[in-house]
Amino acid sequence: MSRQNDLGIAETHTVTISPPGGLQLECGESLQAVTIAYETYGKLNRDRTNAVLIVHALSGDAHAAGFHHGDRKPGWWNGFIGPGKAFDTDKYFIMCSNILGGCKGSTGPSSIDPSTGKPYGLRFPLISIGDMVHCQKLLVDHFGIERLLSVAGGSMGGMQVLAWLTRYPGQVRSAIPISTAIRHSPQQIAFNEVGRQAIMADIDWKSGDYYEGPPPARGLSVARMVGHITYMSDISMHDKFGRQRKDCIQPFKFDPDFEVEGYLQYHGENFVKRFDANSYLFITKAMDNFDAGRGKPLHHLLRGIDAKVLVLAFKSDWLYPTYQTKEIARACKLAGIEASYCEIDSTYGHDAFLLEIEEETHLITHFLKKVYNGYEVMTDNAGI
Amino acid sequence: MSRQNDLGIAETHTVTISPPGGLQLECGESLQAVTIAYETYGKLNRDRTNAVLIVHALSGDAHAAGFHHGDRKPGWWNGFIGPGKAFDTDKYFIMCSNILGGCKGSTGPSSIDPSTGKPYGLRFPLISIGDMVHCQKLLVDHFGIERLLSVAGGSMGGMQVLAWLTRYPGQVRSAIPISTAIRHSPQQIAFNEVGRQAIMADIDWKSGDYYEGPPPARGLSVARMVGHITYMSDISMHDKFGRQRKDCIQPFKFDPDFEVEGYLQYHGENFVKRFDANSYLFITKAMDNFDAGRGKPLHHLLRGIDAKVLVLAFKSDWLYPTYQTKEIARACKLAGIEASYCEIDSTYGHDAFLLEIEEETHLITHFLKKVYNGYEVMTDNAGI
């Protein structure tokens, strides 16, 4: 891919915010202060009306676009953010922050607990998607932005988008939830639970107090392998691997034979270098506990909200099947919100939200332009 | 369920067979002798023409029907085997044996290696589905049965059915492969690989030499949890669990909150009591390596075979999607074999082959009767 539309060097900044009385969490506990790692791209205009917040998925971070010094790989949504891209940095001011509970600069279970001087581990409070969004709200306030032009994200990012809509309805002009759900199905909970069990089964996990020794690498690697399978589709795995065998001598019976095994193992092991196992536990639990409707049908909470919504989904996504994204669009309609639902015919499975750059760019560009210019949004491409 | 059609007490027997020169395995190694655990139900007729071999899936065993002394739960396919049932013991002589590589009485990695006096562990040879079927053939020969009326099984059992057809074509009058595949897709390999990695990540696994200490219980439990998710469907999980929370006090943050988590954990932990982790490794590897066509299109190997085939599949089975079972039926047709393909509209996912007793009984009863009476088999219910 050409780098001509890329942003060049990007940098992660941090800000530590101590709300009066501390950050109150939904579980009832609080944190004295919260550090938020973030990146921004483009320029905030004088009226502060061109800010778009990008929210990341389970293993994402604040580094959504551009290149960190010395890195050969750009941020996780680089294809979408930059001059002339879907989130056009010539027009918009793009922000992305690492979630609360994460391990890429924001406060999380690997952060130092000021009351003990040691990493929180399992003493970190049970955070929620709402708490993550609360922190993003503090960051947005910190920039003096009263109303976001848009909030956009896929997977768990999409959950945060829904939480923004229902919690801070006056502060978002539009929202783009992608490949996500109002709440997890038992199958989605089950896949997350297997990942958690794999981590907690690792002898190195030590009830979360592993920061002075080796991390629970094998458990986290298995958790990531499970995740990877669910992010791809039967077809995309066929296309990528087939039944191709690995081209090497295997000294050991249960070494990977097939390409797909080697791929999973490689990505599992690699993940350990960049992710904290306790963060994996806390974040997946926040996803499983999430219910955008907070016990009620979602449209009850959406009523009267003045925001436009673009819901994107992908046909081969079996982790977040399209019936779940349709439910979001339906709730918007029931609440009288202007919403469009677009189902993209991709074979990439759940990963599609990171990969179908062209199709998504077309839809997002058009949508954001209309919102920014105050026009009415386009109509559906799918009857729901 | 009424026990009136049940077989009453069943017993597992074993036979040890030492073929001249040992049991030659496909990997090139051999076993001096092989012990086979088996059960039989009904009576073999004078001509020995009424024998049906039932072949089991990954975690099954020889105990397909009836009750073991003191047990409250019957064999794994009890709904299908007994007087008046699909495999009618008033008419047919039913046999079921534990596979080679298993841990329920047949020779497997937990058996004693005669050359060392200790359990094989990873020194057990890499067995194949063909080797399993070879052992079943020895058992069938042991009973003096020249030709089986039928071979039937689901999932990995279905693979054995296909191996019977292609390896011993003269010795089967009919075959019933259910919810299975000619060969594993990368997605199926990937799920098995995650299970294997979970086992091998367990510190108690000790490269397979754990028989004198605790077994790799946590790893095997995680492997089983992954399996369980793939055996159910999104719908069946919804129906069974919804987002129901567990009705108990949770002293620990990451204890199961949701019913589905508790269910998976319970079944994972329970599995450890009845299954050997090394067997899990060897058997799943045999599944992944299996290719019924042995590198060629399956219909090449099926040409000229005089057997009738009934292929059963279930719409909600996403682990063995119906496109895979259709490929089996198509290969039979291309080879000129009389084959029927029936797709049952079940919501149970892959588990359906164990649960859709009524529908399957109807189809199997009819099919077996025709084969037994030498009539022509019925035609398709689905255009493939």
XYZ file of C-alpha atoms in Angstrom, chain A residues 29 121-126 183-194 196-198 200-203 205 218-219 222 225-226 229-230 232-234 237-239 241-243 245 252-258 260-262 264-265 269 278 281-282 284-285 287-291 318 321 323-324, chain B residues 29 121-126 183-194 196-198 200-203 205 218-219 222 225-226 229-230 232-234 237-239 241-243 245 252-258 260-262 264-265 269 278 281-282 284-285 287-291 318 321 323-324:
142
model
C -15.920 1.462 43.396
C -3.794 -7.218 39.319
C -7.177 -8.564 40.371
C -7.607 -5.719 42.860
C -8.468 -3.563 39.859
C -12.195 -2.799 39.960
C -14.606 -4.581 37.609
C -25.534 -7.309 24.222
C -23.530 -10.525 23.948
C -25.245 -13.778 23.092
C -24.394 -16.836 25.198
C -22.137 -18.026 22.368
C -20.136 -14.793 22.515
C -19.921 -15.021 26.301
C -18.825 -18.639 25.946
C -15.929 -17.844 23.618
C -14.744 -15.108 25.990
C -15.092 -17.431 28.966
C -12.900 -20.041 27.301
C -10.476 -16.356 30.464
C -10.328 -19.960 31.649
C -7.250 -20.577 29.501
C -6.533 -18.533 34.659
C -5.477 -22.160 34.051
C -1.916 -21.031 33.418
C 0.263 -21.705 36.459
C -1.130 -16.423 36.186
C 0.646 -19.982 27.311
C -2.825 -19.244 28.633
C -4.509 -19.996 23.764
C -5.946 -18.401 19.286
C -9.613 -18.937 20.126
C -10.649 -18.363 14.847
C -13.766 -16.369 15.658
C -12.041 -15.147 10.575
C -14.647 -17.034 8.563
C -14.762 -20.598 7.280
C -9.599 -19.598 6.368
C -10.077 -21.760 3.297
C -8.773 -18.968 1.097
C -4.684 -21.694 4.341
C -6.601 -24.486 2.649
C -5.119 -27.725 3.982
C 0.970 -28.262 5.249
C 7.808 -33.326 17.521
C 4.509 -35.136 16.922
C 2.267 -32.273 17.864
C 4.143 -29.446 16.222
C 1.957 -27.572 13.757
C 1.455 -29.627 10.573
C -0.937 -27.350 8.828
C -3.414 -22.737 9.901
C -1.901 -24.223 13.066
C 1.362 -22.362 12.579
C -2.560 -19.417 15.106
C 0.441 -20.344 17.201
C 2.639 -16.156 20.962
C -5.332 -9.378 33.331
C -9.872 -10.786 31.721
C -11.272 -7.398 32.715
C -13.785 -9.403 28.037
C -15.843 -9.363 31.238
C -18.011 -6.900 27.047
C -20.003 -9.831 28.419
C -21.697 -7.683 31.059
C -22.546 -4.943 28.558
C -26.173 -4.322 27.723
C -20.368 -15.163 12.482
C -23.913 -12.132 13.181
C -29.054 -10.259 13.090
C -27.369 -8.470 15.991
C 5.138 -48.007 12.879
C 2.369 -41.232 26.490
C 3.775 -39.474 23.445
C 5.674 -42.606 22.447
C 2.353 -43.924 21.191
C 2.442 -43.949 17.378
C 0.564 -41.298 15.382
C -11.616 -33.913 5.279
C -11.342 -31.167 7.873
C -11.485 -27.537 6.841
C -8.852 -25.181 8.266
C -11.484 -23.931 10.719
C -12.032 -27.455 12.045
C -8.290 -28.025 12.286
C -7.971 -24.674 14.071
C -10.512 -25.561 16.761
C -8.762 -28.882 17.380
C -5.386 -27.172 17.486
C -6.598 -24.757 20.157
C -4.289 -29.398 21.802
C -2.441 -26.192 22.639
C -4.533 -25.784 25.787
C 0.104 -28.910 26.082
C 0.177 -25.502 27.826
C -0.796 -27.165 31.109
C 2.233 -27.542 33.350
C 0.980 -32.279 30.943
C -7.086 -27.439 33.426
C -5.800 -27.753 29.880
C -10.362 -25.740 28.381
C -15.021 -26.105 26.677
C -13.955 -25.040 23.186
C -19.208 -24.339 22.080
C -18.686 -25.820 18.628
C -23.970 -26.313 20.093
C -25.473 -23.594 17.912
C -26.032 -19.908 18.511
C -27.301 -21.680 23.369
C -29.883 -18.902 23.335
C -32.627 -21.411 24.069
C -29.049 -20.215 28.607
C -30.103 -16.839 27.272
C -28.226 -14.283 29.362
C -27.108 -15.188 35.432
C -14.336 -14.114 43.104
C -14.462 -11.596 40.242
C -13.990 -14.093 37.480
C -16.230 -16.850 38.760
C -18.927 -17.732 36.259
C -21.624 -15.031 36.185
C -23.696 -16.412 33.386
C -23.453 -20.587 30.041
C -20.123 -20.066 31.804
C -21.073 -22.398 34.634
C -19.039 -24.958 30.200
C -16.906 -25.068 33.312
C -14.113 -30.274 34.631
C -3.031 -37.662 25.449
C -4.180 -35.110 21.276
C -3.817 -38.294 19.240
C -7.913 -34.946 17.188
C -4.705 -35.221 15.154
C -9.215 -36.335 12.550
C -7.238 -33.405 11.177
C -4.993 -35.660 9.075
C -7.942 -37.631 7.711
C -8.749 -37.361 4.035
C -21.785 -25.054 11.927
C -21.558 -27.413 7.852
C -21.825 -28.189 2.439
C -19.396 -30.819 3.728
